[in-house]
Amino acid sequence: MSDTPLKVTLDRDGKLLRLRLNMPKANIVDAAMIAALGKALADHASDRHLRAVLLEHEGPHFSFGASVAEHMPDQCAEMLKCLHALILQMVSYPLPILVAIKGQCLGGGLEVALAGHLMFVTPDARLGQPEIQLAVFAPAASCLLPERMPRAIAADMLYSGRSITGEQAAGYGLANSASEDPEASALGYFDATLAKHSASSLRFAVKAERADMIERVTQRIAFVEELYLKGLMATKDAVEGLNAFIEKRPARWEDQ
């Protein structure tokens, strides 16, 4: 396993920032990964020659999700604060963030992907928010999924915890394309379109397209974070579900 959670490179003559999740096979979205992503995005946000970001990954899977240990009651407040700061940073980023996904993209990993702008997946990728199966809910995804796909499908994913395939994601409009090589598809899209545009004008286009979404998600993130910390985490079942997962045993629900 690498000691560096994120590979950061500039490509296409400095026009494309490539961020590669670098902790395979799980690519867990933990405190170190969140910090590395946030820093890389902040460091390059004012680069006037940059036209886009490509978020990709080492290994067969985009991410198995957030660290369950960091979701425990003694750590979850700080974890959510940091994760939601990253989500809002990505949602309001001044340039398009292209996300290339293979394999599993679950939980906090999918929340990070949803905060991007355009998504490229393999047909057999698995995208899901399984949090409800641990008796918790996905705060950021509760805000982002209904923004990115039909609300009825988003509700089903959040309530059931089931995953959808990359092919389904493309069919629902969540993903822009489903192909065997999503990184190549994302790069092809960049080369054919974004690379040719004025970087200055592209920033205005992104701001215009995202303005109302940024406002809605910012307000809703604050609401769901409080609901999670002050409501959900005060229940017995939420703590039991997390403990059962860590202890690798069936959960015993008390429905309270």
mmCIF file of C-alpha atoms in Angstrom:
data_model
loop_
_atom_site.group_PDB
_atom_site.id
_atom_site.type_symbol
_atom_site.label_atom_id
_atom_site.label_comp_id
_atom_site.label_asym_id
_atom_site.label_seq_id
_atom_site.Cartn_x
_atom_site.Cartn_y
_atom_site.Cartn_z
ATOM 1 C CA MET A 1 0.000 0.000 0.000
ATOM 2 C CA SER A 2 1.269 3.488 -0.873
ATOM 3 C CA ASP A 3 2.024 6.068 1.807
ATOM 4 C CA THR A 4 0.731 8.787 -0.521
ATOM 5 C CA PRO A 5 -3.075 8.820 -0.645
ATOM 6 C CA LEU A 6 -3.254 10.925 -3.790
ATOM 7 C CA LYS A 7 -1.154 11.280 -6.943
ATOM 8 C CA VAL A 8 -1.227 14.841 -8.264
ATOM 9 C CA THR A 9 -0.016 15.650 -11.788
ATOM 10 C CA LEU A 10 -0.544 18.250 -14.483
ATOM 11 C CA ASP A 11 -1.287 16.985 -17.981
ATOM 12 C CA ARG A 12 -2.110 18.380 -21.412
ATOM 13 C CA ASP A 13 0.450 21.218 -21.226
ATOM 14 C CA GLY A 14 -0.820 22.271 -17.826
ATOM 15 C CA LYS A 15 -4.459 22.458 -18.894
ATOM 16 C CA LEU A 16 -5.621 19.372 -16.958
ATOM 17 C CA LEU A 17 -5.093 18.589 -13.280
ATOM 18 C CA ARG A 18 -5.105 14.835 -12.642
ATOM 19 C CA LEU A 19 -5.898 13.596 -9.139
ATOM 20 C CA ARG A 20 -5.492 9.846 -8.697
ATOM 21 C CA LEU A 21 -6.752 8.077 -5.577
ATOM 22 C CA ASN A 22 -3.729 6.049 -4.564
ATOM 23 C CA MET A 23 -4.674 3.669 -1.738
ATOM 24 C CA PRO A 24 -5.880 0.538 -3.586
ATOM 25 C CA LYS A 25 -7.694 -1.646 -3.500
ATOM 26 C CA ALA A 26 -10.170 0.097 -1.225
ATOM 27 C CA ASN A 27 -9.174 3.761 -1.762
ATOM 28 C CA ILE A 28 -10.918 4.554 1.523
ATOM 29 C CA VAL A 29 -12.062 8.152 1.858
ATOM 30 C CA ASP A 30 -10.500 8.760 5.263
ATOM 31 C CA ALA A 31 -9.089 11.891 6.886
ATOM 32 C CA ALA A 32 -5.803 11.637 4.959
ATOM 33 C CA MET A 33 -7.530 11.226 1.588
ATOM 34 C CA ILE A 34 -9.954 14.070 2.293
ATOM 35 C CA ALA A 35 -7.107 16.389 3.291
ATOM 36 C CA ALA A 36 -5.037 15.481 0.230
ATOM 37 C CA LEU A 37 -7.940 16.092 -2.163
ATOM 38 C CA GLY A 38 -8.834 19.377 -0.540
ATOM 39 C CA LYS A 39 -5.254 20.644 -0.653
ATOM 40 C CA ALA A 40 -4.690 19.651 -4.287
ATOM 41 C CA LEU A 41 -7.894 21.356 -5.399
ATOM 42 C CA ALA A 42 -7.119 24.503 -3.403
ATOM 43 C CA ASP A 43 -3.533 24.664 -4.643
ATOM 44 C CA HIS A 44 -4.627 24.740 -8.293
ATOM 45 C CA ALA A 45 -7.956 26.604 -8.148
ATOM 46 C CA SER A 46 -6.412 29.925 -9.227
ATOM 47 C CA ASP A 47 -4.275 28.483 -12.058
ATOM 48 C CA ARG A 48 -5.522 30.585 -14.976
ATOM 49 C CA HIS A 49 -4.390 28.063 -17.581
ATOM 50 C CA LEU A 50 -6.244 25.136 -16.033
ATOM 51 C CA ARG A 51 -9.385 23.967 -17.822
ATOM 52 C CA ALA A 52 -10.501 20.896 -15.851
ATOM 53 C CA VAL A 53 -9.706 18.310 -13.190
ATOM 54 C CA LEU A 54 -9.743 14.557 -13.765
ATOM 55 C CA LEU A 55 -10.419 12.502 -10.625
ATOM 56 C CA GLU A 56 -9.374 8.886 -11.238
ATOM 57 C CA HIS A 57 -8.030 5.964 -9.229
ATOM 58 C CA GLU A 58 -5.385 3.292 -8.844
ATOM 59 C CA GLY A 59 -6.558 -0.297 -8.581
ATOM 60 C CA PRO A 60 -9.737 -2.038 -9.688
ATOM 61 C CA HIS A 61 -12.121 0.033 -7.544
ATOM 62 C CA PHE A 62 -12.781 3.757 -7.256
ATOM 63 C CA SER A 63 -13.540 3.551 -3.522
ATOM 64 C CA PHE A 64 -15.185 1.250 -1.000
ATOM 65 C CA GLY A 65 -16.321 4.352 0.897
ATOM 66 C CA ALA A 66 -15.472 6.325 4.002
ATOM 67 C CA SER A 67 -13.702 4.968 7.051
ATOM 68 C CA VAL A 68 -16.282 3.265 9.276
ATOM 69 C CA ALA A 69 -14.025 3.790 12.297
ATOM 70 C CA GLU A 70 -14.149 7.543 11.667
ATOM 71 C CA HIS A 71 -17.970 7.325 11.703
ATOM 72 C CA MET A 72 -18.041 6.224 15.336
ATOM 73 C CA PRO A 73 -19.581 8.698 17.830
ATOM 74 C CA ASP A 74 -16.244 9.969 19.133
ATOM 75 C CA GLN A 75 -14.963 10.858 15.658
ATOM 76 C CA CYS A 76 -17.938 11.411 13.360
ATOM 77 C CA ALA A 77 -18.393 15.136 14.006
ATOM 78 C CA GLU A 78 -14.884 15.989 12.843
ATOM 79 C CA MET A 79 -15.065 13.496 9.977
ATOM 80 C CA LEU A 80 -18.349 14.932 8.649
ATOM 81 C CA LYS A 81 -17.074 18.484 8.990
ATOM 82 C CA CYS A 82 -14.006 17.682 6.877
ATOM 83 C CA LEU A 83 -15.839 15.537 4.312
ATOM 84 C CA HIS A 84 -18.608 18.079 3.829
ATOM 85 C CA ALA A 85 -16.067 20.877 3.442
ATOM 86 C CA LEU A 86 -14.492 18.854 0.612
ATOM 87 C CA ILE A 87 -17.892 18.144 -0.950
ATOM 88 C CA LEU A 88 -18.782 21.856 -0.978
ATOM 89 C CA GLN A 89 -15.314 22.719 -2.308
ATOM 90 C CA MET A 90 -15.901 20.343 -5.217
ATOM 91 C CA VAL A 91 -19.505 21.368 -5.860
ATOM 92 C CA SER A 92 -18.414 25.016 -6.105
ATOM 93 C CA TYR A 93 -15.097 24.375 -7.879
ATOM 94 C CA PRO A 94 -14.529 26.970 -10.622
ATOM 95 C CA LEU A 95 -13.686 24.404 -13.316
ATOM 96 C CA PRO A 96 -15.257 21.080 -14.386
ATOM 97 C CA ILE A 97 -14.258 18.037 -12.356
ATOM 98 C CA LEU A 98 -14.393 14.896 -14.509
ATOM 99 C CA VAL A 99 -14.689 11.641 -12.551
ATOM 100 C CA ALA A 100 -13.604 8.263 -14.011
ATOM 101 C CA ILE A 101 -14.964 5.197 -12.210
ATOM 102 C CA LYS A 102 -14.235 1.484 -12.453
ATOM 103 C CA GLY A 103 -15.319 -1.249 -10.052
ATOM 104 C CA GLN A 104 -17.041 -0.290 -6.826
ATOM 105 C CA CYS A 105 -17.828 3.308 -5.933
ATOM 106 C CA LEU A 106 -19.661 3.212 -2.625
ATOM 107 C CA GLY A 107 -20.619 5.342 0.347
ATOM 108 C CA GLY A 108 -18.314 8.304 0.898
ATOM 109 C CA GLY A 109 -16.545 7.432 -2.344
ATOM 110 C CA LEU A 110 -19.730 7.955 -4.327
ATOM 111 C CA GLU A 111 -20.445 11.153 -2.390
ATOM 112 C CA VAL A 112 -17.087 12.526 -3.547
ATOM 113 C CA ALA A 113 -17.807 11.424 -7.131
ATOM 114 C CA LEU A 114 -21.257 13.030 -7.027
ATOM 115 C CA ALA A 115 -19.705 16.367 -6.075
ATOM 116 C CA GLY A 116 -17.890 16.435 -9.417
ATOM 117 C CA HIS A 117 -19.385 17.742 -12.640
ATOM 118 C CA LEU A 118 -19.176 14.950 -15.246
ATOM 119 C CA MET A 119 -18.965 11.208 -14.621
ATOM 120 C CA PHE A 120 -17.480 8.473 -16.831
ATOM 121 C CA VAL A 121 -17.956 4.838 -15.765
ATOM 122 C CA THR A 122 -17.548 1.240 -16.884
ATOM 123 C CA PRO A 123 -20.808 -0.564 -17.703
ATOM 124 C CA ASP A 124 -20.221 -3.013 -14.818
ATOM 125 C CA ALA A 125 -19.191 -0.430 -12.217
ATOM 126 C CA ARG A 126 -21.196 -0.581 -8.987
ATOM 127 C CA LEU A 127 -22.397 2.711 -7.534
ATOM 128 C CA GLY A 128 -24.231 2.741 -4.235
ATOM 129 C CA GLN A 129 -24.937 4.263 -0.843
ATOM 130 C CA PRO A 130 -25.129 1.234 1.485
ATOM 131 C CA GLU A 131 -25.127 3.304 4.699
ATOM 132 C CA ILE A 132 -28.734 2.461 5.629
ATOM 133 C CA GLN A 133 -27.685 -1.180 5.987
ATOM 134 C CA LEU A 134 -25.542 -0.044 8.955
ATOM 135 C CA ALA A 135 -28.500 1.951 10.368
ATOM 136 C CA VAL A 136 -27.042 5.307 9.326
ATOM 137 C CA PHE A 137 -27.754 7.489 6.302
ATOM 138 C CA ALA A 138 -25.553 9.193 3.714
ATOM 139 C CA PRO A 139 -25.672 12.936 4.473
ATOM 140 C CA ALA A 140 -23.960 14.357 1.384
ATOM 141 C CA ALA A 141 -25.573 11.835 -0.963
ATOM 142 C CA SER A 142 -28.978 12.783 0.432
ATOM 143 C CA CYS A 143 -28.296 16.250 -0.986
ATOM 144 C CA LEU A 144 -26.442 15.289 -4.173
ATOM 145 C CA LEU A 145 -28.190 12.213 -5.586
ATOM 146 C CA PRO A 146 -31.537 14.025 -6.141
ATOM 147 C CA GLU A 147 -29.592 16.781 -7.925
ATOM 148 C CA ARG A 148 -27.953 14.351 -10.341
ATOM 149 C CA MET A 149 -30.618 11.786 -11.270
ATOM 150 C CA PRO A 150 -34.384 11.126 -11.134
ATOM 151 C CA ARG A 151 -35.560 11.665 -7.577
ATOM 152 C CA ALA A 152 -37.427 8.352 -7.359
ATOM 153 C CA ILE A 153 -34.268 6.401 -8.230
ATOM 154 C CA ALA A 154 -32.200 8.486 -5.812
ATOM 155 C CA ALA A 155 -34.727 7.811 -3.044
ATOM 156 C CA ASP A 156 -34.623 4.079 -3.725
ATOM 157 C CA MET A 157 -30.824 4.007 -3.512
ATOM 158 C CA LEU A 158 -30.832 5.955 -0.246
ATOM 159 C CA TYR A 159 -33.643 3.933 1.367
ATOM 160 C CA SER A 160 -32.635 0.457 0.193
ATOM 161 C CA GLY A 161 -28.852 0.726 0.133
ATOM 162 C CA ARG A 162 -28.769 -1.064 -3.211
ATOM 163 C CA SER A 163 -26.188 -0.351 -5.889
ATOM 164 C CA ILE A 164 -26.748 0.392 -9.547
ATOM 165 C CA THR A 165 -24.471 -0.514 -12.448
ATOM 166 C CA GLY A 166 -22.528 1.965 -14.505
ATOM 167 C CA GLU A 167 -24.792 1.167 -17.434
ATOM 168 C CA GLN A 168 -27.821 2.025 -15.317
ATOM 169 C CA ALA A 169 -26.125 5.188 -14.077
ATOM 170 C CA ALA A 170 -25.685 6.330 -17.675
ATOM 171 C CA GLY A 171 -29.299 5.453 -18.424
ATOM 172 C CA TYR A 172 -30.497 7.522 -15.467
ATOM 173 C CA GLY A 173 -28.377 10.492 -16.553
ATOM 174 C CA LEU A 174 -26.045 10.239 -13.559
ATOM 175 C CA ALA A 175 -23.066 9.231 -15.717
ATOM 176 C CA ASN A 176 -22.198 10.900 -19.005
ATOM 177 C CA SER A 177 -21.003 7.671 -20.580
ATOM 178 C CA ALA A 178 -20.412 4.000 -19.843
ATOM 179 C CA SER A 179 -17.386 2.473 -21.588
ATOM 180 C CA GLU A 180 -14.704 -0.097 -20.880
ATOM 181 C CA ASP A 181 -12.086 2.633 -20.364
ATOM 182 C CA PRO A 182 -13.656 5.578 -18.526
ATOM 183 C CA GLU A 183 -10.333 7.393 -18.133
ATOM 184 C CA ALA A 184 -9.872 7.337 -21.908
ATOM 185 C CA SER A 185 -13.446 8.549 -22.340
ATOM 186 C CA ALA A 186 -12.869 11.420 -19.921
ATOM 187 C CA LEU A 187 -9.600 12.359 -21.617
ATOM 188 C CA GLY A 188 -11.252 12.124 -25.015
ATOM 189 C CA TYR A 189 -14.011 14.446 -23.864
ATOM 190 C CA PHE A 190 -11.450 16.887 -22.496
ATOM 191 C CA ASP A 191 -9.361 16.875 -25.679
ATOM 192 C CA ALA A 192 -12.380 17.286 -27.955
ATOM 193 C CA THR A 193 -14.060 20.065 -25.990
ATOM 194 C CA LEU A 194 -12.626 21.664 -22.857
ATOM 195 C CA ALA A 195 -9.009 21.834 -24.022
ATOM 196 C CA LYS A 196 -10.061 24.095 -26.901
ATOM 197 C CA HIS A 197 -11.974 26.608 -24.804
ATOM 198 C CA SER A 198 -10.878 29.824 -23.141
ATOM 199 C CA ALA A 199 -10.044 28.884 -19.555
ATOM 200 C CA SER A 200 -11.364 32.256 -18.391
ATOM 201 C CA SER A 201 -14.715 31.898 -20.153
ATOM 202 C CA LEU A 202 -15.063 28.278 -19.006
ATOM 203 C CA ARG A 203 -14.989 29.474 -15.404
ATOM 204 C CA PHE A 204 -17.955 31.746 -16.101
ATOM 205 C CA ALA A 205 -19.833 28.891 -17.790
ATOM 206 C CA VAL A 206 -19.296 26.606 -14.773
ATOM 207 C CA LYS A 207 -20.384 29.318 -12.341
ATOM 208 C CA ALA A 208 -23.525 29.994 -14.360
ATOM 209 C CA GLU A 209 -24.457 26.299 -14.575
ATOM 210 C CA ARG A 210 -23.832 25.533 -10.897
ATOM 211 C CA ALA A 211 -25.032 28.685 -9.125
ATOM 212 C CA ASP A 212 -28.433 27.468 -7.903
ATOM 213 C CA MET A 213 -27.138 23.976 -7.113
ATOM 214 C CA ILE A 214 -24.369 25.423 -4.949
ATOM 215 C CA GLU A 215 -26.911 27.410 -2.954
ATOM 216 C CA ARG A 216 -29.234 24.442 -2.442
ATOM 217 C CA VAL A 217 -26.512 21.945 -1.526
ATOM 218 C CA THR A 218 -24.811 24.369 0.882
ATOM 219 C CA GLN A 219 -28.057 24.860 2.792
ATOM 220 C CA ARG A 220 -28.975 21.182 2.787
ATOM 221 C CA ILE A 221 -25.516 19.974 3.850
ATOM 222 C CA ALA A 222 -25.808 22.067 7.013
ATOM 223 C CA PHE A 223 -29.249 20.578 7.722
ATOM 224 C CA VAL A 224 -28.309 16.923 7.159
ATOM 225 C CA GLU A 225 -25.077 17.246 9.126
ATOM 226 C CA GLU A 226 -27.014 18.464 12.163
ATOM 227 C CA LEU A 227 -29.654 15.770 11.640
ATOM 228 C CA TYR A 228 -26.946 13.109 11.538
ATOM 229 C CA LEU A 229 -25.006 14.296 14.574
ATOM 230 C CA LYS A 230 -27.806 15.425 16.874
ATOM 231 C CA GLY A 231 -30.562 13.080 15.737
ATOM 232 C CA LEU A 232 -29.296 9.856 14.198
ATOM 233 C CA MET A 233 -26.204 9.398 16.366
ATOM 234 C CA ALA A 234 -28.302 9.709 19.507
ATOM 235 C CA THR A 235 -30.139 6.493 18.572
ATOM 236 C CA LYS A 236 -29.129 3.039 19.760
ATOM 237 C CA ASP A 237 -29.457 1.394 16.344
ATOM 238 C CA ALA A 238 -27.021 3.746 14.613
ATOM 239 C CA VAL A 239 -24.267 2.946 17.096
ATOM 240 C CA GLU A 240 -25.176 -0.761 17.044
ATOM 241 C CA GLY A 241 -24.979 -0.900 13.253
ATOM 242 C CA LEU A 242 -21.518 0.632 13.158
ATOM 243 C CA ASN A 243 -20.271 -1.571 15.994
ATOM 244 C CA ALA A 244 -21.674 -4.702 14.358
ATOM 245 C CA PHE A 245 -19.879 -3.872 11.103
ATOM 246 C CA ILE A 246 -16.545 -3.328 12.835
ATOM 247 C CA GLU A 247 -16.988 -6.476 14.947
ATOM 248 C CA LYS A 248 -18.085 -8.488 11.870
ATOM 249 C CA ARG A 249 -21.319 -9.743 13.412
ATOM 250 C CA PRO A 250 -25.047 -9.424 12.662
ATOM 251 C CA ALA A 251 -26.620 -6.285 14.048
ATOM 252 C CA ARG A 252 -29.318 -6.518 16.729
ATOM 253 C CA TRP A 253 -31.847 -3.766 16.065
ATOM 254 C CA GLU A 254 -33.916 -2.271 18.897
ATOM 255 C CA ASP A 255 -35.744 0.080 16.502
ATOM 256 C CA GLN A 256 -34.773 3.068 18.614
#
